[in-house]
Short mmCIF file of C-alpha atoms in Angstrom, two decimals:
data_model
loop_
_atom_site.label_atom_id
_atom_site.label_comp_id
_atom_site.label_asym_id
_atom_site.label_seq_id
_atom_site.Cartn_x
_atom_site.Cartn_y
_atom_site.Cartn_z
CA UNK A 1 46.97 -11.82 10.95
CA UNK A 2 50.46 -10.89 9.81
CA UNK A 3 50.04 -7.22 11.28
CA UNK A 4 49.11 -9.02 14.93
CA UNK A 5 52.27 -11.13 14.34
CA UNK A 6 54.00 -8.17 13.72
CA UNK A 7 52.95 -6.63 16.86
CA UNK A 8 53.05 -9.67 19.27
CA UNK A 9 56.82 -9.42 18.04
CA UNK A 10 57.15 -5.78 18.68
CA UNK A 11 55.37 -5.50 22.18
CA UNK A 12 58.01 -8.02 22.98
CA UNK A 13 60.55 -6.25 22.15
CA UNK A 14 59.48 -2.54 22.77
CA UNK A 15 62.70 -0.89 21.34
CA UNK A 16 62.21 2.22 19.97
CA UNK A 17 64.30 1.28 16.81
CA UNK A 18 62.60 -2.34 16.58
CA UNK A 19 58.81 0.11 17.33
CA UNK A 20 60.00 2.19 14.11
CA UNK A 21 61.10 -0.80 12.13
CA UNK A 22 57.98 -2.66 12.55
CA UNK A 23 55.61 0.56 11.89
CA UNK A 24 57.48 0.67 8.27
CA UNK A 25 56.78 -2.87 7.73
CA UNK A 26 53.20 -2.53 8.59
CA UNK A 27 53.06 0.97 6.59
CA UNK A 28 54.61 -1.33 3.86
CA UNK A 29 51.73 -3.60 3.90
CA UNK A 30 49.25 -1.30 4.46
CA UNK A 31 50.61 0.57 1.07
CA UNK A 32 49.65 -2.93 -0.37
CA UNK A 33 45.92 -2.94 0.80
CA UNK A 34 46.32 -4.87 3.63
CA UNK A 35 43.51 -2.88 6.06
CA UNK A 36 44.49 -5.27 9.02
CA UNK A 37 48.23 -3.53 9.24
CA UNK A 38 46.42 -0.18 8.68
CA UNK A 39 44.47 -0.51 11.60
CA UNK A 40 47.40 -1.83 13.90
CA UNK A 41 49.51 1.11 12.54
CA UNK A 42 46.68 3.34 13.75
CA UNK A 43 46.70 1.74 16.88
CA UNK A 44 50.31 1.89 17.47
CA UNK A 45 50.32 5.52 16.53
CA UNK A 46 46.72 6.66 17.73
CA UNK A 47 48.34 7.58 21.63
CA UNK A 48 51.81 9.67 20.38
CA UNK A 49 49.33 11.03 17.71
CA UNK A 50 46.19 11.79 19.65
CA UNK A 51 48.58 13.29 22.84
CA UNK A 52 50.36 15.40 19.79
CA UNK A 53 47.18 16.86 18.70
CA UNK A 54 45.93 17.46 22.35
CA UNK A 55 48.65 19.24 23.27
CA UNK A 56 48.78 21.59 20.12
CA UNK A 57 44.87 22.52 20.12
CA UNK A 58 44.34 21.96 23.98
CA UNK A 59 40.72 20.73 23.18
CA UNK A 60 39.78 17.15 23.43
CA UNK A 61 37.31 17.03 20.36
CA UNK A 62 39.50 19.46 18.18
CA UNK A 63 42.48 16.65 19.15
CA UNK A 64 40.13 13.81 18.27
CA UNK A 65 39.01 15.75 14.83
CA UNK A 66 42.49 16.07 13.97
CA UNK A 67 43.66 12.49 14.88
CA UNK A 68 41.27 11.50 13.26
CA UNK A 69 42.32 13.32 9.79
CA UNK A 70 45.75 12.40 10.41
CA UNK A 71 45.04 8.68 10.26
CA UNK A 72 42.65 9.53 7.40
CA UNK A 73 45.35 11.83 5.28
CA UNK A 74 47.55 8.85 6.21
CA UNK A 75 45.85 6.31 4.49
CA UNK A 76 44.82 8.75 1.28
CA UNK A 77 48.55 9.00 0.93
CA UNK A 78 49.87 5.91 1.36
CA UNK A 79 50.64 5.18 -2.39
CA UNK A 80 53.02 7.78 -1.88
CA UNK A 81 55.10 6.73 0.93
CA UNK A 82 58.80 5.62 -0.71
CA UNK A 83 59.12 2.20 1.13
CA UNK A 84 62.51 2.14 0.92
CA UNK A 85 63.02 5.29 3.47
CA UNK A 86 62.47 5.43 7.13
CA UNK A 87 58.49 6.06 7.83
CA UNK A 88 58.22 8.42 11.12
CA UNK A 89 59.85 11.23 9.43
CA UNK A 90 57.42 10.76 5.97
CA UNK A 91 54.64 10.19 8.72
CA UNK A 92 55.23 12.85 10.82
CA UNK A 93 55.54 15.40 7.78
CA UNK A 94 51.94 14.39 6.73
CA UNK A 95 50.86 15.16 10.43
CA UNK A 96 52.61 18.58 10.67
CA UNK A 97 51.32 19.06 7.28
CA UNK A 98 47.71 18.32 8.64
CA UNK A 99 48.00 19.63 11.79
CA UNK A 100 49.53 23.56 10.01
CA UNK A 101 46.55 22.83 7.81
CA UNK A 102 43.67 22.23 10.55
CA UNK A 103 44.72 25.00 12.52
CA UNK A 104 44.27 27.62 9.31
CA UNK A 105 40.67 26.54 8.84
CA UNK A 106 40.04 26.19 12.83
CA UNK A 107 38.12 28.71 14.82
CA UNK A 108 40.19 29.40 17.77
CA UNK A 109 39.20 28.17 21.11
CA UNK A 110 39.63 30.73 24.07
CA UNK A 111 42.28 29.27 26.43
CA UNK A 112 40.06 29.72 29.58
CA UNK A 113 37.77 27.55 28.00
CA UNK A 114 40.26 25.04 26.43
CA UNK A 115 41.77 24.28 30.30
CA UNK A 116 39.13 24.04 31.91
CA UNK A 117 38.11 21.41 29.18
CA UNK A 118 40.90 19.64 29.77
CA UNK A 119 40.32 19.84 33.67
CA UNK A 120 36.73 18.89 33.40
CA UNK A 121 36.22 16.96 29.78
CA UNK A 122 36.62 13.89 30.64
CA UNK A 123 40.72 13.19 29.99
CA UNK A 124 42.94 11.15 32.03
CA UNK A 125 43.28 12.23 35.54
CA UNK A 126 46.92 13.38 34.87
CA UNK A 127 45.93 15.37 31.83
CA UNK A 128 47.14 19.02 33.46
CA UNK A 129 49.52 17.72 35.51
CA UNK A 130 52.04 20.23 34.60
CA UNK A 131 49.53 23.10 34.21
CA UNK A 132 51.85 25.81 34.52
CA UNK A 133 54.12 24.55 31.63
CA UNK A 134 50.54 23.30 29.63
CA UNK A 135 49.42 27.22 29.67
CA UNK A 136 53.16 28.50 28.67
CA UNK A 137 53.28 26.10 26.02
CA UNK A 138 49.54 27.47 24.74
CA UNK A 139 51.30 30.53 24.87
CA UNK A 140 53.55 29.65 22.17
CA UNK A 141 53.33 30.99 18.81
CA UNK A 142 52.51 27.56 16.57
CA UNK A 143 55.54 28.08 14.46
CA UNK A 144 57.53 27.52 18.21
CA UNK A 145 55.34 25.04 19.24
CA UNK A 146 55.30 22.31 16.25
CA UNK A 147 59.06 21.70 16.94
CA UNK A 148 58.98 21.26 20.64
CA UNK A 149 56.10 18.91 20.35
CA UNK A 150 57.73 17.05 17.82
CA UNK A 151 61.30 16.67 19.13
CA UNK A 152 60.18 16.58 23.21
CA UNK A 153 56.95 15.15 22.98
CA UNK A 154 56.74 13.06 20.49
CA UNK A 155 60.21 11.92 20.61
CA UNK A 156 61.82 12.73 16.94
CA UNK A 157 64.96 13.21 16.68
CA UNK A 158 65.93 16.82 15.38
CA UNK A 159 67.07 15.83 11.60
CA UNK A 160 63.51 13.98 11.56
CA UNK A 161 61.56 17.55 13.31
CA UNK A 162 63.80 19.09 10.02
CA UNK A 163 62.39 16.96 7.84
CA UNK A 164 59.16 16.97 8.46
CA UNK A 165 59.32 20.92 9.13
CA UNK A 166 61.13 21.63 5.81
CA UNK A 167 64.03 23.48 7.53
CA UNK A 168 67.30 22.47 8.19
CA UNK A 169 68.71 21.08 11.69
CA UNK A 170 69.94 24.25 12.58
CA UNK A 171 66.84 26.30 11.91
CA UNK A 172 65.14 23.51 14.60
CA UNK A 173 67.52 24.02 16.99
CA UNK A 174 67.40 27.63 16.58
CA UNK A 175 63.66 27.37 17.08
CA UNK A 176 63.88 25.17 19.68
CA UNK A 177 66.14 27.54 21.56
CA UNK A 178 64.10 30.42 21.00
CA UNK A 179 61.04 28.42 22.27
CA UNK A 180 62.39 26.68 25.02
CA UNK A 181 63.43 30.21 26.08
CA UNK A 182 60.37 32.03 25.53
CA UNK A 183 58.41 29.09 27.61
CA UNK A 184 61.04 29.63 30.44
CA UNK A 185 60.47 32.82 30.76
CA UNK A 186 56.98 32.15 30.83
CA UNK A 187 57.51 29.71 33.76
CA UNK A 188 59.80 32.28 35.50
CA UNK A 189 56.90 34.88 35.25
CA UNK A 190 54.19 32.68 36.39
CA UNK A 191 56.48 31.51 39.54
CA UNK A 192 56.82 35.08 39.82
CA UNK A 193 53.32 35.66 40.27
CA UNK A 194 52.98 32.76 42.68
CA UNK A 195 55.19 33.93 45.17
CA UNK A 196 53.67 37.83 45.39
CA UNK B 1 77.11 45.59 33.46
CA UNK B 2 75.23 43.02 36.11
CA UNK B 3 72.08 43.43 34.15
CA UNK B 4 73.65 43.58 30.32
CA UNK B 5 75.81 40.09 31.14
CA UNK B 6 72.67 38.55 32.80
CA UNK B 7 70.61 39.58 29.52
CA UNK B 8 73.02 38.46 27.16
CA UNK B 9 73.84 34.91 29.38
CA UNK B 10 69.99 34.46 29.05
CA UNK B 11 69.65 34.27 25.51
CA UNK B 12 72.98 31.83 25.49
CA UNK B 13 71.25 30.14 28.45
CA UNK B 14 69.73 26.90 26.27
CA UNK B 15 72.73 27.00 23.40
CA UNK B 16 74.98 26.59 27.12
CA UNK B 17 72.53 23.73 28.19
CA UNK B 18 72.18 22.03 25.23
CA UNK B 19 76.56 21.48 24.95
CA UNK B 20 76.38 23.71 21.55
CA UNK B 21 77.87 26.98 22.75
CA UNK B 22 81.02 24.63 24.15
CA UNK B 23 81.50 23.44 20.84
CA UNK B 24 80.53 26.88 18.48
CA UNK B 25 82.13 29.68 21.34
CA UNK B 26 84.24 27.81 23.69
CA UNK B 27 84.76 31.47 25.59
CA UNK B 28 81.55 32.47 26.29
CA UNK B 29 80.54 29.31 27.33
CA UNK B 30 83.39 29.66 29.75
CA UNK B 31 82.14 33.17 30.72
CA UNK B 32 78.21 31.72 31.12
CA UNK B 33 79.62 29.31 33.44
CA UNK B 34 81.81 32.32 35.92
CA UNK B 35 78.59 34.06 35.78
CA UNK B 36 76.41 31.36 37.01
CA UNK B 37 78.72 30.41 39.73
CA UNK B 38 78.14 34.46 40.64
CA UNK B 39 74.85 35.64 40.02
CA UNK B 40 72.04 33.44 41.41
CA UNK B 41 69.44 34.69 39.57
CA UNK B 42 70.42 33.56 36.31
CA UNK B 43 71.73 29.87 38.24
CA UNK B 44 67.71 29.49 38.89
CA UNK B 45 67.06 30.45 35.46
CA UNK B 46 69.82 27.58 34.37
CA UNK B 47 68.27 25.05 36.44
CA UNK B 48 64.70 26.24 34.65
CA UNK B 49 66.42 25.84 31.27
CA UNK B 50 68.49 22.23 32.13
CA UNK B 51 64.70 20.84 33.46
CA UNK B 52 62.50 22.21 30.83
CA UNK B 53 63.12 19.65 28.25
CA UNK B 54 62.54 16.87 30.69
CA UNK B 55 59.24 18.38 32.12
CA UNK B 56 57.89 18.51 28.50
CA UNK B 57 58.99 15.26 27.79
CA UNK B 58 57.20 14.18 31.40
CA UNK B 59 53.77 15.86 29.73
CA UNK B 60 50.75 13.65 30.34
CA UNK B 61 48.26 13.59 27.50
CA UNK B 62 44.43 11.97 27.85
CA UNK B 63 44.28 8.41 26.39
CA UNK B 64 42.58 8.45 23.06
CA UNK B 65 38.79 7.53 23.16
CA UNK B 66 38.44 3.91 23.12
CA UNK B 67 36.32 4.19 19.21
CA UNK B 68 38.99 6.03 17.56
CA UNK B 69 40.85 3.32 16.13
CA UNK B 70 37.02 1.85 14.78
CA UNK B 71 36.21 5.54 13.65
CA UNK B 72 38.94 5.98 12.03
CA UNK B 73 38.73 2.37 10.29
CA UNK B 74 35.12 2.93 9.21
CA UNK B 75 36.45 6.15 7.35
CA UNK B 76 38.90 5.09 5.48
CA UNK B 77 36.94 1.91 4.58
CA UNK B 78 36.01 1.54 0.75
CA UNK B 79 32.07 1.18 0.73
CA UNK B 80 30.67 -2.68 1.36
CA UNK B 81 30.23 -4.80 -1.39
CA UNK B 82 26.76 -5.27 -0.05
CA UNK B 83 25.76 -1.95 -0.59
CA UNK B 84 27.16 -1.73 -4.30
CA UNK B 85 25.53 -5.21 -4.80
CA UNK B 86 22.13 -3.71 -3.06
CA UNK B 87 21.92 -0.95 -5.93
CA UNK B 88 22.99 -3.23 -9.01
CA UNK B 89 19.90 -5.63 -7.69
CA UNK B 90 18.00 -2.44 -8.35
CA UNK B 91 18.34 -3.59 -12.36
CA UNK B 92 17.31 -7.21 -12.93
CA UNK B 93 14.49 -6.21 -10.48
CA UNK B 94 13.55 -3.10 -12.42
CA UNK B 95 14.02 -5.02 -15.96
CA UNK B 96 11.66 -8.19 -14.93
CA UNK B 97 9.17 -6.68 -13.59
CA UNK B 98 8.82 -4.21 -16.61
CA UNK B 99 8.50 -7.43 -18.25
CA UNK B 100 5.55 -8.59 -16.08
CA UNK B 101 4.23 -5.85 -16.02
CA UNK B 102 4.32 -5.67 -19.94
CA UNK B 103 2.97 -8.75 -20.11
CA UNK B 104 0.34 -8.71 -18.08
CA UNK B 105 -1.39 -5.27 -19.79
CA UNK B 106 -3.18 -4.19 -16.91
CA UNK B 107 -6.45 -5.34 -15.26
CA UNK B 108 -7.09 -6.82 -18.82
CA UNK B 109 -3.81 -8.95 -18.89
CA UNK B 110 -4.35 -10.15 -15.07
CA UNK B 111 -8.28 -11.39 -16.19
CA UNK B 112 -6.45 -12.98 -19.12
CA UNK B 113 -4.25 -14.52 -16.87
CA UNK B 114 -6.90 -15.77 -14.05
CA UNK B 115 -8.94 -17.02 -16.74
CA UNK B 116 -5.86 -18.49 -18.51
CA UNK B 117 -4.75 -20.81 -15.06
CA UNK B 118 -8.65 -21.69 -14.93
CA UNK B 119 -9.09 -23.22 -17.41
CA UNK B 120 -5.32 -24.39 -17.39
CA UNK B 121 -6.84 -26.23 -14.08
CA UNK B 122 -10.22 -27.82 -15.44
CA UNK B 123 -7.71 -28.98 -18.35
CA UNK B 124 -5.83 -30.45 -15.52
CA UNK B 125 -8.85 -32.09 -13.74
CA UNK B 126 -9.98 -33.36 -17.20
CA UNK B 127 -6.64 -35.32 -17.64
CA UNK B 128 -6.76 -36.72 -13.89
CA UNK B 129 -10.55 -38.23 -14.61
CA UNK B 130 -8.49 -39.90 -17.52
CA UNK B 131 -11.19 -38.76 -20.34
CA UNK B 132 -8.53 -36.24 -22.23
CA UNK B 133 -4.77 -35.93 -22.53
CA UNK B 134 -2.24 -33.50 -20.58
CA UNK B 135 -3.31 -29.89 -21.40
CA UNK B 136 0.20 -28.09 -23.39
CA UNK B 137 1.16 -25.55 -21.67
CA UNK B 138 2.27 -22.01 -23.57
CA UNK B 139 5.49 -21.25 -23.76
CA UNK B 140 5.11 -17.60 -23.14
CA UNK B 141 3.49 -18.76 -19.42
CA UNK B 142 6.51 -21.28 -18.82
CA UNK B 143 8.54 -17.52 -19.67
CA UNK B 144 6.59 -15.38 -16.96
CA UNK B 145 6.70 -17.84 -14.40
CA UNK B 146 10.51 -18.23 -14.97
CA UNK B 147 10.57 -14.32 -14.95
CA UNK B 148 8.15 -14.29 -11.47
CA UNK B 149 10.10 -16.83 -9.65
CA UNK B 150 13.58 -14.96 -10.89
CA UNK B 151 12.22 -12.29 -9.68
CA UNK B 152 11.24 -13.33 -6.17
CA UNK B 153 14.59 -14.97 -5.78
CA UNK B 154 16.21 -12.00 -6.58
CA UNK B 155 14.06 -9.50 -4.25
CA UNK B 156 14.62 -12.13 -1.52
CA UNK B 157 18.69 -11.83 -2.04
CA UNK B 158 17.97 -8.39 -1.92
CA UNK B 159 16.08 -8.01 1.17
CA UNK B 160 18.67 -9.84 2.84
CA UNK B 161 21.52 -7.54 1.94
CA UNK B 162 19.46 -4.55 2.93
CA UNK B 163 19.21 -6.28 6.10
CA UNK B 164 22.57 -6.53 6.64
CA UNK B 165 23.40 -3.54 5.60
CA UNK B 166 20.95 -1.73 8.21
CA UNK B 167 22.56 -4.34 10.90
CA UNK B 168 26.23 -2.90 9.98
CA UNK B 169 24.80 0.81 9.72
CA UNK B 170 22.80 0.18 13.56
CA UNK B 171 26.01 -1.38 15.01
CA UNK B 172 27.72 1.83 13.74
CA UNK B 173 25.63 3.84 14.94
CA UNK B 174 25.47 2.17 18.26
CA UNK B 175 29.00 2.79 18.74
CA UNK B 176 28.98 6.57 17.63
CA UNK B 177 26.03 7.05 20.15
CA UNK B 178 28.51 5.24 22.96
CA UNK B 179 30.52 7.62 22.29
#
């Protein structure tokens, strides 16, 4: 009941800072067994995390799969989260964590097959809307491609892509750079390619 | 000299974008900026650098499935109470009817005990004609039929639990199957 309270409050307000203060209050009473928070925390997270995951793995079930461990690491770890510090950054470490994890033990898909997934498996309509840029960022090495989905897609801010990386703000922005330039390159070849 | 200064204004291309080579190398972001007004190539390689950050933050993901927040709320879920309660049943159940069981010994017991509750009846029909007083009745049967009707209460509080616990389990399983 409180966690719906909470939220009535929040979709009111829609802030960004008010969205990450009330996902550490319901974090907070989630860490005290209250399931009901929990499962509005998951819901306010499930799109940002779920879109995350997509866009890493490029495979709808292998971005459900790891959602879904996410929200389940999440929970197993709870006890752990230090309520008196901010809880995207602590959250977002767990998923990078996860996601570095998933991807060790994962057998890759072939990128041919992963699009046309992603054309075809059932997505929103807009799901490859930006294919060119969707296949450049597959391109990307994973070390590249955590930070860019972090900071651009799900909106951290660099010192919270640092933290949850374990590097420092330079060593993100450096990667960032480096990625950013790699992908526009990539773009610049495939326009390339388009033209002749 | 074209190509080295458009190589080396590439790799300063997103540092330029970005504002941090104005602040860490004031000249060469000067000399980025004369060589964009100069070479077009690298000004369409610019405009790819100043848009990429907003195209990826314009990415379009699929919605999550509609179960995922029930999927992932029936993982994390600590097991029902019903289904610890169905297995500790398993115990009283198990102890009583040992005990009938024991008591009844068999064909040999259950004779005993048919012939027992007959004549336990014609004692009973004696007393209603009024020609003899209320039969006593044994203790140790007033102790079995506690035990039997213990039991059956506790087998029917137990069949009810494993009902509900197939309803939650089929109502799970309906909703995997959806999706």
């Amino acid at each position: 009941m409180h966690a719906q309270a909470a939220a009535q409050t929040l979709l009111m307000t829609g802030a960004p800072e008010s969205r990450a203060i009330a996902a550490g209050q319901l974090a907070r009473q989630a860490t005290g067994g209250d399931l009901d928070a929990f499962e509005e925390l998951v819901r306010r997270l499930q799109r940002r995390v779920y879109g995350f995951a997509y866009q890493h793995l490029r495979d709808l079930d292998e971005a459900y799969d790891l959602t879904q461990e996410i929200f389940v690491k999440l929970f197993r770890n709870l006890t752990r989260y230090d309520v008196e510090r901010p809880f995207e950054p602590w959250f977002w470490k767990l998923a990078a964590n996860t996601t570095i994890n998933y991807r060790r033990k994962r057998v890759p898909v072939p990128t041919d097959q992963s699009s046309d997934q992603a054309a075809t498996g059932g997505g929103s309509p807009g799901a490859a809307h930006d294919p060119v840029l969707v296949d450049a960022l597959a391109q990307l090495d994973p070390a590249y491609r955590l930070p860019i989905l972090l900071h651009y897609y799900a909106d951290l801010p660099l010192e919270q892509v640092a933290q949850s990386l374990n590097l420092t703000v330079p060593a993100i922005k450096s990667r960032l750079h480096r990625a950013r330039a790699m992908l526009r390159n990539s773009l610049a070849e495939s326009e390339e390619a388009g033209v002749q | 000299m074209t190509a080295l200064a458009c190589a080396r204004v590439r790799v300063l291309l997103e540092a330029y974008v970005d504002g941090d080579l104005a602040l860490t190398d004031p000249e060469s972001a000067k000399a980025v900026r004369d060589h964009l007004s100069s070479c077009a190539d690298c000004r369409r390689q610019h405009d790819q650098a100043v848009s990429l950050p907003f195209r990826m933050k314009a990415l379009r993901s699929p919605a999550p499935p509609a179960f995922l927040v029930a999927n992932v709320m029936s993982s994390i879920a600590p097991p029902p109470r019903a289904s610890r309660g169905a297995w500790g049943l398993l115990v009283p159940e198990a102890l009583l009817g040992a005990f009938i069981l024991w008591y009844l010994s068999g064909l040999d017991g259950l004779s005993a005990l048919a012939s027992g509750a007959w004549s336990d009846l014609q004692g009973l029909a004696v007393w209603g004609s009024g020609s003899a007083p209320l039969p006593s009745i044994p203790a140790a049967d007033v102790l079995l039929l506690g035990a039997f009707i213990a039991l059956m209460t506790i087998a029917a509080y137990h069949l009810s639990v494993l009902a509900k616990l197939d309803q939650a389990a089929t109502t799970h399983l309906r909703q995997r199957h959806r999706a």
